[in-house]
Backbone as a printed PyTorch tensor [residue, N CA C, xyz], in Angstrom:
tensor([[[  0.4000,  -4.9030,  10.1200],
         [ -0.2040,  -4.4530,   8.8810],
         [  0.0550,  -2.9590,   8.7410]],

        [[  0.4840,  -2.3200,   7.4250],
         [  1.1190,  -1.1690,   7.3140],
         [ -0.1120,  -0.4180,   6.8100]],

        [[ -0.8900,   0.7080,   7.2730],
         [ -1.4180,   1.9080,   6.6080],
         [ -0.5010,   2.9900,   6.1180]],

        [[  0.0430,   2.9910,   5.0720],
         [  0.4220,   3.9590,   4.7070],
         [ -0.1110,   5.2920,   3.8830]],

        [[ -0.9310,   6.0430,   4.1180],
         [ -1.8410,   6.9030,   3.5720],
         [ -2.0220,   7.8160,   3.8470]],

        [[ -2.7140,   8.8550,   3.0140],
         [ -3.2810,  10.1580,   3.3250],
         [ -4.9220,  10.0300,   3.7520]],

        [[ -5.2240,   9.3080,   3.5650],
         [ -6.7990,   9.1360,   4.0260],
         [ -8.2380,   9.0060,   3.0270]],

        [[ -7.3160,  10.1840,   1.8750],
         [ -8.5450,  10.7330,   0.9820],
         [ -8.8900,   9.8920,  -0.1960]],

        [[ -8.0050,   8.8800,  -0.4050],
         [ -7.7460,   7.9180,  -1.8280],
         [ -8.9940,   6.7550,  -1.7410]],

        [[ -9.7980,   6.4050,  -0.4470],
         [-10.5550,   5.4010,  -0.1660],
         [-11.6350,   5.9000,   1.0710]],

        [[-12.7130,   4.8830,   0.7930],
         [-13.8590,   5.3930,   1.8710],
         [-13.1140,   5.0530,   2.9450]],

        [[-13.1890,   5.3750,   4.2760],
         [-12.5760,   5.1350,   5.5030],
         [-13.4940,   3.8080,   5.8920]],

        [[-15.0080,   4.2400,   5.7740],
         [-15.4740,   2.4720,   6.4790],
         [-14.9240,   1.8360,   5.8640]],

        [[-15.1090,   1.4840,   4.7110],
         [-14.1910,   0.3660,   3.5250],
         [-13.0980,  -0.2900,   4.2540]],

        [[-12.1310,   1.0560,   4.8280],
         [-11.0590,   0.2860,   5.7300],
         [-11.4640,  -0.4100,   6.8050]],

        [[-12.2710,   0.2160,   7.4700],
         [-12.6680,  -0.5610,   9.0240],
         [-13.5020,  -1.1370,   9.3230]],

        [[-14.4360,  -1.6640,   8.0370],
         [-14.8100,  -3.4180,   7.3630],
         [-13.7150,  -4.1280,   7.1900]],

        [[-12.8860,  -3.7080,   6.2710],
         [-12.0210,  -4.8700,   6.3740],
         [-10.8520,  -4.9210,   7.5950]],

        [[-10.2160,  -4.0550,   8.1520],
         [ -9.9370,  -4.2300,  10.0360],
         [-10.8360,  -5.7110,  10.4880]],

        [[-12.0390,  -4.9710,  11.0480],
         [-12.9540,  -5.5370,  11.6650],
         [-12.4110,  -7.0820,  11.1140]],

        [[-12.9740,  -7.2180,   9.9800],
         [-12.4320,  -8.7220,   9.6940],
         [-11.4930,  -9.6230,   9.7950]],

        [[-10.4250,  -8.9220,   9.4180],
         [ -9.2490,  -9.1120,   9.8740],
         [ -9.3650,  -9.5360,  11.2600]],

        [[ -9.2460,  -8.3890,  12.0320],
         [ -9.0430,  -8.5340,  13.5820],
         [ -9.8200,  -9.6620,  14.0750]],

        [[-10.9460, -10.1700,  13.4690],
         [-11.8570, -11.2510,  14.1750],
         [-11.2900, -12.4230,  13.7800]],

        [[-10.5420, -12.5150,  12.8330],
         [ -9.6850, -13.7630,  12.6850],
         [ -8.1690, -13.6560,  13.4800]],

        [[ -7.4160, -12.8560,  13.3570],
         [ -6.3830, -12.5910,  13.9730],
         [ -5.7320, -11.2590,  15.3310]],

        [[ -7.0430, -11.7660,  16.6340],
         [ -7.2120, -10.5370,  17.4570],
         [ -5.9160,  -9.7310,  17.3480]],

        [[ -4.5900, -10.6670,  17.1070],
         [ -3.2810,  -9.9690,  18.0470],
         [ -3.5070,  -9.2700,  16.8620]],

        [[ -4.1330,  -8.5460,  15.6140],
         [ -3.5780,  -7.5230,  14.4720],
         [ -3.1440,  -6.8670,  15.2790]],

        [[ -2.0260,  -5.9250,  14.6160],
         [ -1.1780,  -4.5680,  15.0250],
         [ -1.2070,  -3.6000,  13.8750]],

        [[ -1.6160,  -2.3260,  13.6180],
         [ -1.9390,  -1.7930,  12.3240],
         [ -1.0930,  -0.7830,  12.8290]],

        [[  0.1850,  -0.2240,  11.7510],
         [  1.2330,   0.8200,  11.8690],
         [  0.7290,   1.5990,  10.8410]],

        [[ -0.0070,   2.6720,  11.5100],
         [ -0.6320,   4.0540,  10.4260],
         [  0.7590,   4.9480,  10.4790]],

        [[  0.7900,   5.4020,   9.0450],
         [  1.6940,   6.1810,   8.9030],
         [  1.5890,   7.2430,   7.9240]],

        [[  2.1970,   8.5540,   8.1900],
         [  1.5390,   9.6100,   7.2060],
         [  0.6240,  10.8890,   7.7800]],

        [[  0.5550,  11.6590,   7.1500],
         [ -0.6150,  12.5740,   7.8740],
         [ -1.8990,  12.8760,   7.0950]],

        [[ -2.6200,  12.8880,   7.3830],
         [ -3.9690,  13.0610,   6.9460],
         [ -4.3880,  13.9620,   6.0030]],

        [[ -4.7560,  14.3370,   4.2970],
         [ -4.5100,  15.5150,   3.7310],
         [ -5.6420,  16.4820,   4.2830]],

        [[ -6.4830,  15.4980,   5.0030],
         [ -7.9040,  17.1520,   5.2790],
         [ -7.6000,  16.4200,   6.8070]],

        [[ -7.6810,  17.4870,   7.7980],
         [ -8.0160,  17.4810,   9.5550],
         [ -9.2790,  16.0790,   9.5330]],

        [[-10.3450,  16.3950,   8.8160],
         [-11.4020,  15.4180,   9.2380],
         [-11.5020,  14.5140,   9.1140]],

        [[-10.9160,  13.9570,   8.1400],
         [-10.8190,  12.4710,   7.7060],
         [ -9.9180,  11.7090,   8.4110]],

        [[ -8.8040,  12.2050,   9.8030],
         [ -8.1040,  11.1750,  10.6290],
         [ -9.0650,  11.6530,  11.7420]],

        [[ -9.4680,  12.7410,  11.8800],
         [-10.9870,  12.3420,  13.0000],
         [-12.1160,  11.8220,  12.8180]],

        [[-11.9670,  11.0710,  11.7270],
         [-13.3510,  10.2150,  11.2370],
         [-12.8050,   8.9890,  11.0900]],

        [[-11.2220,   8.6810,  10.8470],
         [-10.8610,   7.1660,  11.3380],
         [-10.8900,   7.2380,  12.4980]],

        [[-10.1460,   8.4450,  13.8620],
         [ -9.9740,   7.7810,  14.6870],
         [-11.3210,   7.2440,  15.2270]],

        [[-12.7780,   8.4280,  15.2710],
         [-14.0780,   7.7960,  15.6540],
         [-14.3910,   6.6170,  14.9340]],

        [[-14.2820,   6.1680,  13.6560],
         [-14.7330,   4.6720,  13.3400],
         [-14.0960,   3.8890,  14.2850]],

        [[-12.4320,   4.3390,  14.2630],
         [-11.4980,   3.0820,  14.9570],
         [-12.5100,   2.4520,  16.3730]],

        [[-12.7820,   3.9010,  17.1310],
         [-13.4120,   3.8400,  18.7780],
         [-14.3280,   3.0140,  18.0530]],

        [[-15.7740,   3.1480,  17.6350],
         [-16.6820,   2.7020,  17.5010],
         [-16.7850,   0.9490,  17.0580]],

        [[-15.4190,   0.4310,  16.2400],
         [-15.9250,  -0.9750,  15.9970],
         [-14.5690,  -1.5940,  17.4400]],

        [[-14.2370,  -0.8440,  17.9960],
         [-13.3120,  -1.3420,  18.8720],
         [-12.0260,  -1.7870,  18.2750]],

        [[-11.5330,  -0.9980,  17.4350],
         [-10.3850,  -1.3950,  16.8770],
         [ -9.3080,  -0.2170,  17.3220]],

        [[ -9.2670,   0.7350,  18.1780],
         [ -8.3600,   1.3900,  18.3270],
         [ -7.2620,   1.2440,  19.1990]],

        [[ -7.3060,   0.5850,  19.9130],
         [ -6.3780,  -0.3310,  20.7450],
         [ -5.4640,  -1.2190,  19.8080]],

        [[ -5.3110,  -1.4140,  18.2500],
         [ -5.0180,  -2.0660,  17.1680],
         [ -3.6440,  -1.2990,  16.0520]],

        [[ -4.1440,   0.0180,  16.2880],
         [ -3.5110,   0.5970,  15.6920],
         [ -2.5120,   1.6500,  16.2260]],

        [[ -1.6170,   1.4900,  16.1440],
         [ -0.3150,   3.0640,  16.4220],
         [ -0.1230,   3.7790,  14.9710]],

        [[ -0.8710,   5.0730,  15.4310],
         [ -0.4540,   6.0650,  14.8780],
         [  0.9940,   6.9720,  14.9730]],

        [[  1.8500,   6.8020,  14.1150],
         [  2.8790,   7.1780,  14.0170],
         [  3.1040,   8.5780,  13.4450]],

        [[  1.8090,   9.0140,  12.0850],
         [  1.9010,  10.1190,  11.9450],
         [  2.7400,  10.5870,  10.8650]],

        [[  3.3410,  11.5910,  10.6970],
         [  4.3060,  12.0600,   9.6150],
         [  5.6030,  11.5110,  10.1540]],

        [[  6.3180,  11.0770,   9.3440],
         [  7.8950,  10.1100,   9.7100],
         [  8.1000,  11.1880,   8.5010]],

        [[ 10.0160,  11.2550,   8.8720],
         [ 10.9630,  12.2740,   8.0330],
         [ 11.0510,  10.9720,   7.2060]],

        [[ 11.3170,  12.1790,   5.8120],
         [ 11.7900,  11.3450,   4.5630],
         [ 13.1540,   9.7510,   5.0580]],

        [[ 13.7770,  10.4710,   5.7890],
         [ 15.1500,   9.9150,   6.1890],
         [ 14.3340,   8.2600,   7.1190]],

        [[ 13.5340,   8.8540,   7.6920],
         [ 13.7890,   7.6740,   8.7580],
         [ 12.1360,   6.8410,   8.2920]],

        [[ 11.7060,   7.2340,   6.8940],
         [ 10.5320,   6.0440,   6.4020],
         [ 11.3130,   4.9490,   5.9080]],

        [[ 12.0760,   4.0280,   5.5880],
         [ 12.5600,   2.7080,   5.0930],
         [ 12.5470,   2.2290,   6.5040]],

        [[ 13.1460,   2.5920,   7.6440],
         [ 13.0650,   2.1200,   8.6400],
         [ 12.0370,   1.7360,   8.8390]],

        [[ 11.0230,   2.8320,   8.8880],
         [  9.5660,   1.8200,   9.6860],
         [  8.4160,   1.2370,   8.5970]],

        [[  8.5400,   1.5990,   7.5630],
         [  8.1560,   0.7190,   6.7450],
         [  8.1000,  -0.7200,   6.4040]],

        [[  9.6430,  -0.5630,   6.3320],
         [ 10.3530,  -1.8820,   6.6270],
         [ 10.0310,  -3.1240,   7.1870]],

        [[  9.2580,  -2.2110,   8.9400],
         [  9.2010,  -3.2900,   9.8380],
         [  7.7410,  -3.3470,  10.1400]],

        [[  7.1890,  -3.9480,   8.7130],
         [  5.7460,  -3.8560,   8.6870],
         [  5.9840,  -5.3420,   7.9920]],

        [[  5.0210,  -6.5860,   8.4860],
         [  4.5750,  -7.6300,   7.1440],
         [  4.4200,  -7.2500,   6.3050]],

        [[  3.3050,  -6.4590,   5.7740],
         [  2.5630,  -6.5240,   4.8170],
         [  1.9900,  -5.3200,   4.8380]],

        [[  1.5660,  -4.4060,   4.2270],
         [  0.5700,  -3.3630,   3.5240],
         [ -0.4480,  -3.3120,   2.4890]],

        [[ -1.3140,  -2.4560,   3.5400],
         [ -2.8050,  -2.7160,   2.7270],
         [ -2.7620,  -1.2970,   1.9810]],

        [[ -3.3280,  -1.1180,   0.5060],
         [ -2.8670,  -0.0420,  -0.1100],
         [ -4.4580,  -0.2290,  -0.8570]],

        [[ -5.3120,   0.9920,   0.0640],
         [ -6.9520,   1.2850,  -0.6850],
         [ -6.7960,   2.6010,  -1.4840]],

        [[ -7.8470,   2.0470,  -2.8160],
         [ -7.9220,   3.2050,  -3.2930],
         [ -9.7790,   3.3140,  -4.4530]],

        [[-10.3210,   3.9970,  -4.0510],
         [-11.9290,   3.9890,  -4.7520],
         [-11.5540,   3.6430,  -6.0160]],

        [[-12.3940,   3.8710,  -7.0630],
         [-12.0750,   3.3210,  -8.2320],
         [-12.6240,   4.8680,  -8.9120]],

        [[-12.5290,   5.8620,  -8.7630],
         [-12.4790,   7.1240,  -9.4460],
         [-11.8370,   7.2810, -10.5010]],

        [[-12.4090,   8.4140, -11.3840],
         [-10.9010,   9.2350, -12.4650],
         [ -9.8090,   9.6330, -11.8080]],

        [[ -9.9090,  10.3790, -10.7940],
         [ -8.4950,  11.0600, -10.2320],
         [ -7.8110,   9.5770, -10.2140]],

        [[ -8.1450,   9.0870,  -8.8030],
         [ -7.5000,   7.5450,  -8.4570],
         [ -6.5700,   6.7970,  -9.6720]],

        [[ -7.5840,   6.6810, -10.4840],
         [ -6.7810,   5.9320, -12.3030],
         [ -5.7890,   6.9850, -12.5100]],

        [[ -5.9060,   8.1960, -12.2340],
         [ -4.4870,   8.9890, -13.1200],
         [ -3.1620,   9.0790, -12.1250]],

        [[ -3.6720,   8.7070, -10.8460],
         [ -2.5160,   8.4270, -10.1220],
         [ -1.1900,   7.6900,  -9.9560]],

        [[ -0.1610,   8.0320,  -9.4070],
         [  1.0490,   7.2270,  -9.6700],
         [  1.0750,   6.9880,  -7.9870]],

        [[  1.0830,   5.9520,  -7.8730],
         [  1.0480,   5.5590,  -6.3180],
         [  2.2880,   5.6810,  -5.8480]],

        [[  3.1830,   6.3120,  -5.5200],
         [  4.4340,   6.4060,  -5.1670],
         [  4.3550,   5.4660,  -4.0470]],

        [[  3.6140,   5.9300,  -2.8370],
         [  3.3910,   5.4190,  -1.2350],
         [  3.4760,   3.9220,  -1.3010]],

        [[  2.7090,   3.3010,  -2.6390],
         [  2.6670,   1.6380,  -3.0160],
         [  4.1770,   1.0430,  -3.5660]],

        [[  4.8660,   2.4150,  -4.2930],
         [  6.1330,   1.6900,  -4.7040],
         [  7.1770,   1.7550,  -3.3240]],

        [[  7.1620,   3.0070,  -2.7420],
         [  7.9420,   2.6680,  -1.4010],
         [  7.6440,   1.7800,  -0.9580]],

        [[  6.6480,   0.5260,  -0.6370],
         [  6.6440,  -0.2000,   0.4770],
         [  7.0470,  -1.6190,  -0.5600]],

        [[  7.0210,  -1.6830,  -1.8350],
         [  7.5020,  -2.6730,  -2.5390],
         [  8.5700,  -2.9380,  -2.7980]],

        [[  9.6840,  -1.5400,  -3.0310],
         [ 10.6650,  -1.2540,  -3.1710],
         [ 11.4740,  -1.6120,  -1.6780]],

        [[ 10.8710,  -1.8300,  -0.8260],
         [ 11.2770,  -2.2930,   0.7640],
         [ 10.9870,  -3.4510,   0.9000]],

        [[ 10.5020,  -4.2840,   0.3570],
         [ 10.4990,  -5.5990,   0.3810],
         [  8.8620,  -5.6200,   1.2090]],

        [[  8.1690,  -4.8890,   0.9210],
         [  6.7130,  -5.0930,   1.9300],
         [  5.6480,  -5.2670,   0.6720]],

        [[  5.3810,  -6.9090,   0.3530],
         [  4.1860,  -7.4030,   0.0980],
         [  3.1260,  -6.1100,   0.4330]],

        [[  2.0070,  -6.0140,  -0.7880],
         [  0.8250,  -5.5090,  -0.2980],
         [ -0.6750,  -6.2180,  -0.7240]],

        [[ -1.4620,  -6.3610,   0.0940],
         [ -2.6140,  -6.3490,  -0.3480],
         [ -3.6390,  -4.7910,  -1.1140]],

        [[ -3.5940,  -5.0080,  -2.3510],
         [ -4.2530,  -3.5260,  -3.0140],
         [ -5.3920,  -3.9740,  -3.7050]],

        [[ -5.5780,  -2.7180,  -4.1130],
         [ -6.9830,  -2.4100,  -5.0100],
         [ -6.5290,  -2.0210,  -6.6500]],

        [[ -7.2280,  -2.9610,  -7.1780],
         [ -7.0070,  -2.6880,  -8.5680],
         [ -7.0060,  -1.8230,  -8.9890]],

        [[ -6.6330,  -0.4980,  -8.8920],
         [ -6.9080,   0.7770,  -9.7440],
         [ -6.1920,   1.5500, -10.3400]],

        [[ -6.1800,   2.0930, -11.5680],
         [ -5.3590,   2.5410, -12.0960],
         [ -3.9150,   2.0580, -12.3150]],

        [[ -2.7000,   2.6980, -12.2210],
         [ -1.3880,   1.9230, -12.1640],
         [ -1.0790,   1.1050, -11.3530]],

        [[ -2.2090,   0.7420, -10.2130],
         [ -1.3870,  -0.1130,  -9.2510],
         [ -0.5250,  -1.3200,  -9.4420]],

        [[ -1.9300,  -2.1480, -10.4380],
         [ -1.2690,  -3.5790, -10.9690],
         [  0.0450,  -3.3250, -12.0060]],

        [[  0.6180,  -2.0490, -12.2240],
         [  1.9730,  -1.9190, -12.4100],
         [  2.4560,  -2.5990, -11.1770]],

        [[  2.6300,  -2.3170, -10.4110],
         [  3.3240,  -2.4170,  -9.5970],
         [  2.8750,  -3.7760,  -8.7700]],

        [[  1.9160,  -4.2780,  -8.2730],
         [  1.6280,  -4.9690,  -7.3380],
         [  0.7490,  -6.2270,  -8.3290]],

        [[  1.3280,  -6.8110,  -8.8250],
         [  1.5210,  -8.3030, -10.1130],
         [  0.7380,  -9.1780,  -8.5270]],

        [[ -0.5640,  -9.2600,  -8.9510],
         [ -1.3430, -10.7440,  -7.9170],
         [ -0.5970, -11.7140,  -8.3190]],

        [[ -0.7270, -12.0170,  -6.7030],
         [  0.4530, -13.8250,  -6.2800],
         [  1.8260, -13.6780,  -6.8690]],

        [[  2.0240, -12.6000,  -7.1270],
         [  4.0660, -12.2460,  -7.5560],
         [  4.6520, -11.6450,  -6.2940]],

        [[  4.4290, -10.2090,  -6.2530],
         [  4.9200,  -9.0500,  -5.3820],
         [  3.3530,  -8.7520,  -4.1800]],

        [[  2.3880,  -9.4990,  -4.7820],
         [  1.1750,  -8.8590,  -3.5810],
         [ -0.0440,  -9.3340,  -3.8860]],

        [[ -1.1110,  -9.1180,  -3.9070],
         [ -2.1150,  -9.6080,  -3.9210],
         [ -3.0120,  -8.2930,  -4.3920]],

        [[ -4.1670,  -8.3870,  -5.4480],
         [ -4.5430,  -7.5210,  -5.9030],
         [ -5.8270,  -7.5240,  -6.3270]],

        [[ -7.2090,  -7.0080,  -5.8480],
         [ -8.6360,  -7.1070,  -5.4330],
         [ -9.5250,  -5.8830,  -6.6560]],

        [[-10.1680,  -6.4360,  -7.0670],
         [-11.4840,  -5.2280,  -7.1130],
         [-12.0730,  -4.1230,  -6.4150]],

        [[-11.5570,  -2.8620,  -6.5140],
         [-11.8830,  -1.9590,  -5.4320],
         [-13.1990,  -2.0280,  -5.0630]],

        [[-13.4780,  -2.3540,  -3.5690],
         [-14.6110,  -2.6240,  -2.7550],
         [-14.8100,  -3.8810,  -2.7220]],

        [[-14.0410,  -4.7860,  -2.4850],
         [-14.2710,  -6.3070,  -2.3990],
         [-13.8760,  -6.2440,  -0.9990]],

        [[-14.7160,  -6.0860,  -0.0260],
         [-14.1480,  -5.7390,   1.1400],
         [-13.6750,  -7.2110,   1.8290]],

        [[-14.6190,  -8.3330,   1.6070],
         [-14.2220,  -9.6340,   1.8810],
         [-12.8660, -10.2710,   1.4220]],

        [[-12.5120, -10.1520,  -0.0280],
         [-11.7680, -10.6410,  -0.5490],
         [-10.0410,  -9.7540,  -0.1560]],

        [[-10.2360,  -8.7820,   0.2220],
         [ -9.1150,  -8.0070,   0.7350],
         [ -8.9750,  -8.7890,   2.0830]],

        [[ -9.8570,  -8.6240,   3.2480],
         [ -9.2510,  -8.8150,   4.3300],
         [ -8.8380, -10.5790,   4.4330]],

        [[-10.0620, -11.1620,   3.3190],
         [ -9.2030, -12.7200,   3.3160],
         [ -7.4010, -12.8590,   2.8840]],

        [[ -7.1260, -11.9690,   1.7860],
         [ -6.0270, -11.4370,   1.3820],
         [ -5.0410, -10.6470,   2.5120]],

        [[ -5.2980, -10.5260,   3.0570],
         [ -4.4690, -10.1550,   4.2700],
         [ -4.4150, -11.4310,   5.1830]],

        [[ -5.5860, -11.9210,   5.7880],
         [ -5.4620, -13.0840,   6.9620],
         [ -4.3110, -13.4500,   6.1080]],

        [[ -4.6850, -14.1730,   4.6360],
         [ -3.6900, -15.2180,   4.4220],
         [ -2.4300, -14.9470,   4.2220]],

        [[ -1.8390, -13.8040,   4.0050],
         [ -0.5440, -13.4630,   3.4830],
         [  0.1460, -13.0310,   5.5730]],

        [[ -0.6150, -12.6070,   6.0050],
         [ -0.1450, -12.3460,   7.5150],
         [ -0.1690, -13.5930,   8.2290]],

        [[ -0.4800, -14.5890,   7.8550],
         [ -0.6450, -16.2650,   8.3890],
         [  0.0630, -17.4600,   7.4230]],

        [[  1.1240, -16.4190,   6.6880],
         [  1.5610, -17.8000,   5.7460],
         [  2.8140, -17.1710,   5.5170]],

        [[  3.9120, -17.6090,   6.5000],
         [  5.2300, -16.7420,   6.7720],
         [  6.6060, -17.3470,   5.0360]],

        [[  5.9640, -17.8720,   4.5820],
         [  6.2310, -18.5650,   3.3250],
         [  5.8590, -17.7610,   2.1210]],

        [[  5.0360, -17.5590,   2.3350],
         [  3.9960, -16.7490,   0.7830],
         [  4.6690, -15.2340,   1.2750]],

        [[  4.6940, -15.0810,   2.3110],
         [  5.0870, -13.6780,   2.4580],
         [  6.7280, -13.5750,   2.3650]],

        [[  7.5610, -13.9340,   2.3090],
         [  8.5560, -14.0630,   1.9820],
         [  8.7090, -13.8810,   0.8910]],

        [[  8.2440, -15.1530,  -0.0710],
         [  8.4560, -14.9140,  -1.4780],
         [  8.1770, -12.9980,  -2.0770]],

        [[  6.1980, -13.4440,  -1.6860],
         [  5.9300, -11.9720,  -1.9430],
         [  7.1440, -10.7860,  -2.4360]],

        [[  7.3250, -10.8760,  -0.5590],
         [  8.1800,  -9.7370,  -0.2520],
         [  9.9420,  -9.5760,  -1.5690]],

        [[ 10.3520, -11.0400,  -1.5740],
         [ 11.5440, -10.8880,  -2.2280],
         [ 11.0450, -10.2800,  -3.5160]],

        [[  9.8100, -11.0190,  -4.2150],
         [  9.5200, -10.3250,  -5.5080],
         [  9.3830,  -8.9430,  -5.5860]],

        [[  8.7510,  -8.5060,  -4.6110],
         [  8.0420,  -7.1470,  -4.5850],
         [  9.7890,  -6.4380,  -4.5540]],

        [[ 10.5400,  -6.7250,  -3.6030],
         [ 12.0920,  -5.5690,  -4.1120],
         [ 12.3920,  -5.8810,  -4.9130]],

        [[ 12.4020,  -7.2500,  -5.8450],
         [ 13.0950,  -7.1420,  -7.8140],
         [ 12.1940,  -6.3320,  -8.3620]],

        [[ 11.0260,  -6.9450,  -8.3540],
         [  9.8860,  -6.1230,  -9.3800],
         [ 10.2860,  -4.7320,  -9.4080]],

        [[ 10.2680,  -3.8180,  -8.2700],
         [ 10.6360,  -2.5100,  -8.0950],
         [ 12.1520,  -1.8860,  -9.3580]],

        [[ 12.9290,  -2.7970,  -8.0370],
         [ 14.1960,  -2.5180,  -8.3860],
         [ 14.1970,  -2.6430, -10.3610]],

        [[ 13.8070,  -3.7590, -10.9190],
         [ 13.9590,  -4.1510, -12.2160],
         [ 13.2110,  -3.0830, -13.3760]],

        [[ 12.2610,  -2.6190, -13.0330],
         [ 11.1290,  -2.4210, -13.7480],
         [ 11.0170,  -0.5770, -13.4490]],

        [[ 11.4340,  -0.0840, -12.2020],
         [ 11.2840,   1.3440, -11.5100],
         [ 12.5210,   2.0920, -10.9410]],

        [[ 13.6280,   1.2300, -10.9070],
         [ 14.7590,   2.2570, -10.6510],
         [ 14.8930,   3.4370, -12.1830]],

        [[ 15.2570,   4.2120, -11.1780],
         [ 15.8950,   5.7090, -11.6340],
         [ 16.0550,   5.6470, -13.2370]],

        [[ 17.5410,   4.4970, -13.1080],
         [ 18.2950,   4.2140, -14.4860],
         [ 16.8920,   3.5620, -15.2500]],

        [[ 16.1390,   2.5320, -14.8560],
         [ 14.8410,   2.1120, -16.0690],
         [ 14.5140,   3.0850, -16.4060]],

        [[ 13.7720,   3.5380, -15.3400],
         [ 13.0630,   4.9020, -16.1890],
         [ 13.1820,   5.5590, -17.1250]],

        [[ 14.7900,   6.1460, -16.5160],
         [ 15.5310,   7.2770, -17.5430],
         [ 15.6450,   6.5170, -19.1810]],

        [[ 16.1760,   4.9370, -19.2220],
         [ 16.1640,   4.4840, -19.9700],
         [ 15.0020,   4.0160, -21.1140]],

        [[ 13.5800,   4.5600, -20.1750],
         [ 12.4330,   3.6560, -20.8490],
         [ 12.2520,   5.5600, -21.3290]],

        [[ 12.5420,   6.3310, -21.0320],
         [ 12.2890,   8.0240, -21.7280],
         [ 12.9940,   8.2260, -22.6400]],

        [[ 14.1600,   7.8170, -22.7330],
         [ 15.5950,   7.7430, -23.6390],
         [ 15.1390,   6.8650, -25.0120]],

        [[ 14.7140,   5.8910, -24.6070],
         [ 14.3070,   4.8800, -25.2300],
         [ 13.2160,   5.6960, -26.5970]],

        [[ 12.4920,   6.5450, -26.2440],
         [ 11.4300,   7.2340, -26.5060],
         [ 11.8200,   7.9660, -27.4790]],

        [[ 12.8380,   8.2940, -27.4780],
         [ 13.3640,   9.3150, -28.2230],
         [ 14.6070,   9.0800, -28.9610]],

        [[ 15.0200,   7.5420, -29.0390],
         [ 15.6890,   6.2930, -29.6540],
         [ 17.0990,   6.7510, -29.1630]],

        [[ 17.5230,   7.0960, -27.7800],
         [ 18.8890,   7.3370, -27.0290],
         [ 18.9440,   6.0100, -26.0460]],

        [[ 19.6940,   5.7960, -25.8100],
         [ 20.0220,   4.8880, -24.5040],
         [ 21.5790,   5.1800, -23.9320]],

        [[ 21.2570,   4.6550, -22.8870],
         [ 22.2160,   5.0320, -21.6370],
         [ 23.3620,   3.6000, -21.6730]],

        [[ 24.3840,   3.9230, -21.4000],
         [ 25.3880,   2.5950, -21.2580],
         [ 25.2150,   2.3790, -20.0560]],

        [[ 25.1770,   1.0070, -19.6960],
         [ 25.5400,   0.4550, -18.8340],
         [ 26.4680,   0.5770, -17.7220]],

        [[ 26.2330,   0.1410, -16.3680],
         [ 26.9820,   0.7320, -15.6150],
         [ 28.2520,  -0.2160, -15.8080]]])
């Protein structure tokens, strides 16, 4: 299971309720944290939750990875869990961190907020919750990390969706578009 985050986008217990759950259905979880923390305190307040529900033995912290060598370990994640509160800031956000791991073929389990469900279409490319449904997320994980079928699909959708809808050329084309120009074809 992929953490890919800065820390500050979601309550930290939030996460390690749904861990906890997780892990009690599927002890072997393996959680690949990745990224660095935007404030010092908030990865010393996961790592003390982690100690405290006994989940730190669960997770490798990997930390800041170079631009160059994130597809690699991204990559070699099932699935990613992508939290985020349900705030104003949160809604004006563009989740980049959610399109890298879609754009890699990594299914996510997320939180409805703001642009996400751009990107992460429930039962297409990922699975997609009410921020703070702490049950319904980690059921959303057991099942997509226990159903090597659903995650497949997921995953293939989640690199078209990207690719179709968020490459470079869409974009440029959906701005162009705006201003009644378009781009020829390659």
């Amino acid at each position: 299971l992929l953490l890919y985050s800065r820390l500050f986008e979601f309550d930290i217990d939030r996460l390690i309720r749904i861990l906890s759950q997780v892990h009690s259905s599927l002890p072997d979880l393996a959680v690949l944290a990745v990224g660095m923390s935007l404030y010092t305190e908030d990865a010393d307040v996961l790592r003390n939750r982690l100690e405290e529900a006994g989940l730190a033995d669960t997770v490798f912290d990997l930390g800041w990875i170079e631009e160059k060598d994130l597809p690699g370990v991204l990559s070699s994640a099932d699935l990613g869990l992508y939290l985020m509160d349900d705030t104003l800031l949160n809604r004006t956000k563009c989740p980049v961190k959610l399109a890298d791991m879609l754009s890699l073929g990594v299914p996510v389990v997320a939180e409805d907020v703001g642009q996400v469900p751009e990107y992460v279409r429930h039962r297409q490319t990922g699975l997609l919750y009410k921020s703070g449904d702490i049950a319904a997320l980690a059921d959303g994980v057991i099942e997509i990390l226990t159903d090597e079928n659903e995650r497949k699909a997921l995953s293939t959708a989640a690199a078209a969706h990207i690719k179709e809808n968020f490459s470079w050329r869409q974009l440029a084309n959906t701005a162009m578009e705006a201003y009644g120009l378009f781009l020829q074809p390659n």
